[in-house]
PDB file of N, CA and C in Angstrom:
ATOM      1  N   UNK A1450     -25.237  14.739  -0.005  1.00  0.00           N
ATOM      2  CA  UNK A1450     -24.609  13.435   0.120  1.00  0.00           C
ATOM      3  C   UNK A1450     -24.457  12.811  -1.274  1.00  0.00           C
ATOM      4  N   UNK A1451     -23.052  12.510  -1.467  1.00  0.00           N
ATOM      5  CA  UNK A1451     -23.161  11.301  -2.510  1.00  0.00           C
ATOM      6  C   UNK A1451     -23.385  10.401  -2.803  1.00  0.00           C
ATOM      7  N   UNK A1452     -23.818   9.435  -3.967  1.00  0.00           N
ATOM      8  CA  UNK A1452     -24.880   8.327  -3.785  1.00  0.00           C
ATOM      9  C   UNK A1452     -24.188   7.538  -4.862  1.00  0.00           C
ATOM     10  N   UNK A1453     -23.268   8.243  -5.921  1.00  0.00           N
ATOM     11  CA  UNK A1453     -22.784   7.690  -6.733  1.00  0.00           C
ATOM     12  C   UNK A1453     -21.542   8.424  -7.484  1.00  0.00           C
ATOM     13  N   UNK A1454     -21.188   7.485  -7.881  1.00  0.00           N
ATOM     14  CA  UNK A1454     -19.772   8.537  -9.202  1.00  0.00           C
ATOM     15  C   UNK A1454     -19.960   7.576 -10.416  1.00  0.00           C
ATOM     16  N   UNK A1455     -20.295   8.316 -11.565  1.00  0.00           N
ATOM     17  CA  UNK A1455     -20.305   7.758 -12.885  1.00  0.00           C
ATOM     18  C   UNK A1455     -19.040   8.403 -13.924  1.00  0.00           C
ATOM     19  N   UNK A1456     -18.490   7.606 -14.466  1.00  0.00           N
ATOM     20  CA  UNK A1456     -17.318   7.975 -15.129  1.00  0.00           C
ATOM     21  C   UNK A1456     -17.219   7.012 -16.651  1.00  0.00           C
ATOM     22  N   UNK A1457     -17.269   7.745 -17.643  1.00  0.00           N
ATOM     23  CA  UNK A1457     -16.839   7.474 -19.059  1.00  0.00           C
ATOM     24  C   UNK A1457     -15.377   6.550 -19.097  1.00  0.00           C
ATOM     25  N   UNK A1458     -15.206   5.854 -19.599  1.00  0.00           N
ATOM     26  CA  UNK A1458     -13.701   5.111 -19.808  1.00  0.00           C
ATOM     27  C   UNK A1458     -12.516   6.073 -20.900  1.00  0.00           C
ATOM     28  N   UNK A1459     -12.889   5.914 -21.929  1.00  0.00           N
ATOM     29  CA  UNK A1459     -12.007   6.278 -22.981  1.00  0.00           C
ATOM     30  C   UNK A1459     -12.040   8.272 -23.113  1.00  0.00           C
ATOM     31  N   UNK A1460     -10.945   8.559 -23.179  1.00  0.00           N
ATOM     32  CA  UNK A1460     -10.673  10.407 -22.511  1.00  0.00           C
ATOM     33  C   UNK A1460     -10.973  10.478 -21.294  1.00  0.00           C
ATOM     34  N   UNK A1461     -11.424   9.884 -20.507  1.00  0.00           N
ATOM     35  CA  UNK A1461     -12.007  10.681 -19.149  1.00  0.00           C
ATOM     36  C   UNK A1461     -10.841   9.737 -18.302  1.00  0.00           C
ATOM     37  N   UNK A1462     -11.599   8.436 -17.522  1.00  0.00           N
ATOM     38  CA  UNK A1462     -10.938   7.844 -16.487  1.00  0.00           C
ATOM     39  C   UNK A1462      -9.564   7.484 -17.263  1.00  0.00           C
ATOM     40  N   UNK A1463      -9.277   6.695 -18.320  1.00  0.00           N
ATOM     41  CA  UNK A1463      -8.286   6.314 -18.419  1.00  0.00           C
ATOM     42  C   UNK A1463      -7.445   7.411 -19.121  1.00  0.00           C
ATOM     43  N   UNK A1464      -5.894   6.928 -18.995  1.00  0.00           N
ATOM     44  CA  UNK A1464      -4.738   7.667 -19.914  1.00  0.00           C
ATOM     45  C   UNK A1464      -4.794   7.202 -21.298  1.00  0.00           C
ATOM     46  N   UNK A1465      -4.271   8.356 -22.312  1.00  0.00           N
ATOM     47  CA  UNK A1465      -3.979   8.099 -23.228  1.00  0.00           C
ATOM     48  C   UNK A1465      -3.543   6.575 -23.928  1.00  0.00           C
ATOM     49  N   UNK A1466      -2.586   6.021 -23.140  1.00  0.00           N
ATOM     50  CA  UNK A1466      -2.338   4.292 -23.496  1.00  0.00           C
ATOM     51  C   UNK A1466      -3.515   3.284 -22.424  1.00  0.00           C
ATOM     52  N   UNK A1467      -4.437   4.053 -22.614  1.00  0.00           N
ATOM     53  CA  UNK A1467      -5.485   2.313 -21.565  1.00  0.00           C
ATOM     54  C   UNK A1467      -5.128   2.374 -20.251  1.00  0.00           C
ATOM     55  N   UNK A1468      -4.776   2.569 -19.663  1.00  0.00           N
ATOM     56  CA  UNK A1468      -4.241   2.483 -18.467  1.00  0.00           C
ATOM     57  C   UNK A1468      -5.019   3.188 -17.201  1.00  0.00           C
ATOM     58  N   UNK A1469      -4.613   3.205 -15.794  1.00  0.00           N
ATOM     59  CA  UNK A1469      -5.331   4.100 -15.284  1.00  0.00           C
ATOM     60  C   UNK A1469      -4.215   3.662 -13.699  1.00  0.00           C
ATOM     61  N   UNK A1470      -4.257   3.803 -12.516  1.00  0.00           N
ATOM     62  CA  UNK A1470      -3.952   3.723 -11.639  1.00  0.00           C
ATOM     63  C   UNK A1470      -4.718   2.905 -10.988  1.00  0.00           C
ATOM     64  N   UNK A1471      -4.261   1.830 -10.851  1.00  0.00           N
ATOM     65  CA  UNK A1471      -5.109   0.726 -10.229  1.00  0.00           C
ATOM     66  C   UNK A1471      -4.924   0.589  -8.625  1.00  0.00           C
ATOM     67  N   UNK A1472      -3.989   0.469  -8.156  1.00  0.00           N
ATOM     68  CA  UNK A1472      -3.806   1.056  -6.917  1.00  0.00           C
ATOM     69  C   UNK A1472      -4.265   2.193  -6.152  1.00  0.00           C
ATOM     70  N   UNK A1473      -4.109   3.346  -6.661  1.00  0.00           N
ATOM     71  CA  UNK A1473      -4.860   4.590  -6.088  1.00  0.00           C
ATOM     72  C   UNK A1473      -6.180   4.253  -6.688  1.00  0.00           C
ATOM     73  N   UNK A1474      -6.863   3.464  -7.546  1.00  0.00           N
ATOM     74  CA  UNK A1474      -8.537   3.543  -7.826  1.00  0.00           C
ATOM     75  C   UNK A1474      -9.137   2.789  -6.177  1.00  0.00           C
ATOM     76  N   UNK A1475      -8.470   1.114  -6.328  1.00  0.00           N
ATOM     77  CA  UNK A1475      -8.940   0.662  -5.000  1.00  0.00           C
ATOM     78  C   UNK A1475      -9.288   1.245  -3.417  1.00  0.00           C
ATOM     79  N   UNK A1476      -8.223   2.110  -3.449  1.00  0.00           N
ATOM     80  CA  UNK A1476      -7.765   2.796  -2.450  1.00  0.00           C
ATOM     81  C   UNK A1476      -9.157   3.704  -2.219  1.00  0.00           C
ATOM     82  N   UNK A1477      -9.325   4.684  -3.342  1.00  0.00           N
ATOM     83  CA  UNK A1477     -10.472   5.529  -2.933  1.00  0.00           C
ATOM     84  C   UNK A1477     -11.879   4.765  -3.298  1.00  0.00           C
ATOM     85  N   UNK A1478     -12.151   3.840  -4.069  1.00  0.00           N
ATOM     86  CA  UNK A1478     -13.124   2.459  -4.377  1.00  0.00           C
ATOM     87  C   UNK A1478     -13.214   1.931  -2.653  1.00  0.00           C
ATOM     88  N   UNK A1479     -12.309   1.714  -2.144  1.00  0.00           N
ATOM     89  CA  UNK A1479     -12.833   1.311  -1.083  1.00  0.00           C
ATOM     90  C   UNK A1479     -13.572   2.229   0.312  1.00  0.00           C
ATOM     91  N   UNK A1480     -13.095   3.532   0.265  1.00  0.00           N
ATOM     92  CA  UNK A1480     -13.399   4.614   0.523  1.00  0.00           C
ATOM     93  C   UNK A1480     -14.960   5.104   0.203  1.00  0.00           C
ATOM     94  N   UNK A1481     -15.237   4.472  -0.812  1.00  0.00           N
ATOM     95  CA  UNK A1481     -16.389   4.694  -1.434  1.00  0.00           C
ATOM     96  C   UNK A1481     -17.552   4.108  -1.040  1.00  0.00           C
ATOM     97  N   UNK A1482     -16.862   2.755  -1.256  1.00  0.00           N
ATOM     98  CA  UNK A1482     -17.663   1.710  -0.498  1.00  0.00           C
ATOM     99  C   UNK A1482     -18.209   1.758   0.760  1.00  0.00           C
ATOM    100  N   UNK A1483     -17.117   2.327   1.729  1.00  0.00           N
ATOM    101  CA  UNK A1483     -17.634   2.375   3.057  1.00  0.00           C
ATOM    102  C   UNK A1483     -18.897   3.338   3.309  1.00  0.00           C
ATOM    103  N   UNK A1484     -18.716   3.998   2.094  1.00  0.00           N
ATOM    104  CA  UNK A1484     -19.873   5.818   2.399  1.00  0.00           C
ATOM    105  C   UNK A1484     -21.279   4.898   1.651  1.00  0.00           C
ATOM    106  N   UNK A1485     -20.768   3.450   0.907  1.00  0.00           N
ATOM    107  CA  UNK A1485     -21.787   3.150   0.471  1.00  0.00           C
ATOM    108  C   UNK A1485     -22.481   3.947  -1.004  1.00  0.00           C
ATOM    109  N   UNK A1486     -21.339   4.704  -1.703  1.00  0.00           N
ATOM    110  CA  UNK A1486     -20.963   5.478  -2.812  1.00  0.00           C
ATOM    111  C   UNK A1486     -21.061   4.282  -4.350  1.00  0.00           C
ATOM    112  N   UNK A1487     -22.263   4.046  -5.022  1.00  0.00           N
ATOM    113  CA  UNK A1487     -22.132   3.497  -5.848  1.00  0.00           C
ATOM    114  C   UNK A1487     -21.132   3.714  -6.992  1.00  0.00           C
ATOM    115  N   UNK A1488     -19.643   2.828  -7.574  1.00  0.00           N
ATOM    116  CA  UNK A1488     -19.349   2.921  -8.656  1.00  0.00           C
ATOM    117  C   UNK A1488     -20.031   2.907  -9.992  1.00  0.00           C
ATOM    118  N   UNK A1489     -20.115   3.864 -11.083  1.00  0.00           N
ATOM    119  CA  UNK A1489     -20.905   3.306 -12.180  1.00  0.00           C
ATOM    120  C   UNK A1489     -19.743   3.874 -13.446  1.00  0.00           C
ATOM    121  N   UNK A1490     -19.519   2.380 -14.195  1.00  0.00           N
ATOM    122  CA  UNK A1490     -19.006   2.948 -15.458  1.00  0.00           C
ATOM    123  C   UNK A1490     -19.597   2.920 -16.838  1.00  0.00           C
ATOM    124  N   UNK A1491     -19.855   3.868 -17.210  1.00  0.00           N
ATOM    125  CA  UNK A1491     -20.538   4.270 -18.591  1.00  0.00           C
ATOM    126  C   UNK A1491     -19.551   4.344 -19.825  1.00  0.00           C
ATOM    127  N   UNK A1492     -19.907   3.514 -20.737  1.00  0.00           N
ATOM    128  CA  UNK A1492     -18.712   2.935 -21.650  1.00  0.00           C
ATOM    129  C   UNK A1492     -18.935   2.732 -23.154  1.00  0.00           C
ATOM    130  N   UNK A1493     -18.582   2.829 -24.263  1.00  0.00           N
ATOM    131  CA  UNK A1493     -18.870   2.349 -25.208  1.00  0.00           C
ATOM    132  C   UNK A1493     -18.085   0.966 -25.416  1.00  0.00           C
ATOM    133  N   UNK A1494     -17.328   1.027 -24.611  1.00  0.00           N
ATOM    134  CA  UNK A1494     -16.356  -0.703 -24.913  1.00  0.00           C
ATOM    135  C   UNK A1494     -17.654  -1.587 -24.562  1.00  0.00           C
ATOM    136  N   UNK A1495     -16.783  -3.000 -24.800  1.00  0.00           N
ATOM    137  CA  UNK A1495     -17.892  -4.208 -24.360  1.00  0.00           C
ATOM    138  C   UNK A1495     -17.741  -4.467 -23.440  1.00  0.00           C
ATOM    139  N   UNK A1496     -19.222  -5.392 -22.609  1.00  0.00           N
ATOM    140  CA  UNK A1496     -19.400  -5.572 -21.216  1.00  0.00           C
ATOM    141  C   UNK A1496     -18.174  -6.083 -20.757  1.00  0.00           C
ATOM    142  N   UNK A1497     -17.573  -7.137 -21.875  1.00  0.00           N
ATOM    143  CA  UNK A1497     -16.271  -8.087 -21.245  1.00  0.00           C
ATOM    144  C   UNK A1497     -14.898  -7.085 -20.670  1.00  0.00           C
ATOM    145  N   UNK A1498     -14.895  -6.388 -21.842  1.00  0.00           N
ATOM    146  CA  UNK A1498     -13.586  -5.462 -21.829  1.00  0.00           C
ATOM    147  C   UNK A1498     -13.732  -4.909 -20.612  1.00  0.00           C
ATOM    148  N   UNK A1499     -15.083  -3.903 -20.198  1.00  0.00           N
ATOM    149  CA  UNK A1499     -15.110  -3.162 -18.937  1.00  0.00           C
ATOM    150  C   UNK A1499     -14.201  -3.781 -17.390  1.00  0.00           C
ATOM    151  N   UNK A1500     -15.157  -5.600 -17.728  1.00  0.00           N
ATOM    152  CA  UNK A1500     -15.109  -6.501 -16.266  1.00  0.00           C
ATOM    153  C   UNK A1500     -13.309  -6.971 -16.652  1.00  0.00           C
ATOM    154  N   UNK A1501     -12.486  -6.346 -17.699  1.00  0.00           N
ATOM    155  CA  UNK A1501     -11.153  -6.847 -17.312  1.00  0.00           C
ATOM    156  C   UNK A1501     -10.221  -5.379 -16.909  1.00  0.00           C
ATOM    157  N   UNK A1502     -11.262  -4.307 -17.098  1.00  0.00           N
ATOM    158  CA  UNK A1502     -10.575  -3.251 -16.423  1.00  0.00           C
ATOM    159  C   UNK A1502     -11.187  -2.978 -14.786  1.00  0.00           C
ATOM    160  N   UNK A1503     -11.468  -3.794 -14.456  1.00  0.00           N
ATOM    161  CA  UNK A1503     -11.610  -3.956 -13.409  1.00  0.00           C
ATOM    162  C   UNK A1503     -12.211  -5.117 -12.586  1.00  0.00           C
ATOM    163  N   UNK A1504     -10.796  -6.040 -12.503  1.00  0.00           N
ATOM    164  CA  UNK A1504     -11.040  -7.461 -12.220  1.00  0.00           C
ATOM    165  C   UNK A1504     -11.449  -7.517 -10.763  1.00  0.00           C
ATOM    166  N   UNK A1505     -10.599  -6.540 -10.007  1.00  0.00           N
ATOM    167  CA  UNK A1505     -11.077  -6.930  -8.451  1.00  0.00           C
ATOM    168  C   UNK A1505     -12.135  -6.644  -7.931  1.00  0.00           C
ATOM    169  N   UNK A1506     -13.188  -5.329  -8.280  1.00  0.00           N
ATOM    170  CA  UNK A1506     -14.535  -4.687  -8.312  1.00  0.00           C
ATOM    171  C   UNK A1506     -15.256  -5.086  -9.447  1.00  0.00           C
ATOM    172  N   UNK A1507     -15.327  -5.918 -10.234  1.00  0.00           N
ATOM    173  CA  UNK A1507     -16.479  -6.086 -11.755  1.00  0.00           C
ATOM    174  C   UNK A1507     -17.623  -6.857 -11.246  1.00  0.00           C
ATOM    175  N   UNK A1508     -17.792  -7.351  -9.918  1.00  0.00           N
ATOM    176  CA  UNK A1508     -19.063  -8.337  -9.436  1.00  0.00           C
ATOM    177  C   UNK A1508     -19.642  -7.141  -8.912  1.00  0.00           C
ATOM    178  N   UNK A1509     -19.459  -6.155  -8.066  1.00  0.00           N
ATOM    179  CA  UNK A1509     -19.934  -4.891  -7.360  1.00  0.00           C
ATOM    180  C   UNK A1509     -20.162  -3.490  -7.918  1.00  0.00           C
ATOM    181  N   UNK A1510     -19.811  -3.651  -9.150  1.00  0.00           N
ATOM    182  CA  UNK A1510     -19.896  -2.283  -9.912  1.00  0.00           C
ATOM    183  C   UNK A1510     -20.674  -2.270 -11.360  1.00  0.00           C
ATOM    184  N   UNK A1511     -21.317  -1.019 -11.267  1.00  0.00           N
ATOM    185  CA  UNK A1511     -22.224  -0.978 -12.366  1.00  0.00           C
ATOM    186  C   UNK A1511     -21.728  -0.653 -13.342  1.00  0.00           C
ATOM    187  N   UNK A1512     -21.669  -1.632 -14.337  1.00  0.00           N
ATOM    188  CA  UNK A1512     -21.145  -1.550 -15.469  1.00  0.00           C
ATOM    189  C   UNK A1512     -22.192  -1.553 -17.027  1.00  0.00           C
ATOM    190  N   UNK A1513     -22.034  -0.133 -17.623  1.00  0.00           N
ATOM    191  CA  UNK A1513     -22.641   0.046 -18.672  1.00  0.00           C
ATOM    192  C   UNK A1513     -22.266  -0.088 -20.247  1.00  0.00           C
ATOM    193  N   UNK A1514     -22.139  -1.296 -20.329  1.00  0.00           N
ATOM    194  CA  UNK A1514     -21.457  -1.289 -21.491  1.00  0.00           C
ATOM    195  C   UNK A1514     -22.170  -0.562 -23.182  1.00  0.00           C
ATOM    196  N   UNK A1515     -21.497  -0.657 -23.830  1.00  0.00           N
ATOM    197  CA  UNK A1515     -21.766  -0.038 -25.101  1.00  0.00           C
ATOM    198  C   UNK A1515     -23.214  -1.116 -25.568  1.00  0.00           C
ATOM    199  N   UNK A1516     -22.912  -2.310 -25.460  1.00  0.00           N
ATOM    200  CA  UNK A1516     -24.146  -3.140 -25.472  1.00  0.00           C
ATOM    201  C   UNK A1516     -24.616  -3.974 -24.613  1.00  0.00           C
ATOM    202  N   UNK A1517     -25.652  -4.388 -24.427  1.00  0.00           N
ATOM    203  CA  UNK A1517     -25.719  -5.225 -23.147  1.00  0.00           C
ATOM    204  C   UNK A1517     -25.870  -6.694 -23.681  1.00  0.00           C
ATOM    205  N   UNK A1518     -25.222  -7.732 -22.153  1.00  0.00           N
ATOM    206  CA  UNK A1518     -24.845  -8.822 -22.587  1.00  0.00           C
ATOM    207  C   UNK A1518     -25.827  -9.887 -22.754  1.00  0.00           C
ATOM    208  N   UNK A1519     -27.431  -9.613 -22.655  1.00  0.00           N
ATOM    209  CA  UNK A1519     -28.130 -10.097 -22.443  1.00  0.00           C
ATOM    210  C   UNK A1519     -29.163  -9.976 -23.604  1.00  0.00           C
TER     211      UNK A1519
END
């Protein structure tokens, strides 16, 4: 059983220009959710940058930024 998906930002999830498919992410994000599948993103960007690549999930998802905001 899966319990989680952890994913790098820069080469991995996103495209070459920043970008990523925001529509098809929700889609299987919510999919995820239902299995109760923790999101986790592991990042060297900053905490802020992470929570604007993902405005509609950034209260529910574990976000690892390069530094922490605390």
């Amino acid at each position: 059983m899966i319990k989680a998906v952890a994913v790098d930002m820069d080469g991995t999830f996103l495209r070459d220009d920043k970008s990523y498919d925001q529509q098809r992410f929700l889609q299987i994000y919510q999919r995820m959710k239902q299995k109760n599948v923790k999101f986790i993103v592991a990042s060297g960007n900053q905490y802020q940058r992470l929570r604007q690549y993902f405005p509609q999930v950034a209260d529910e998802t574990v976000l690892l930024p390069k530094t922490v905001p605390w």
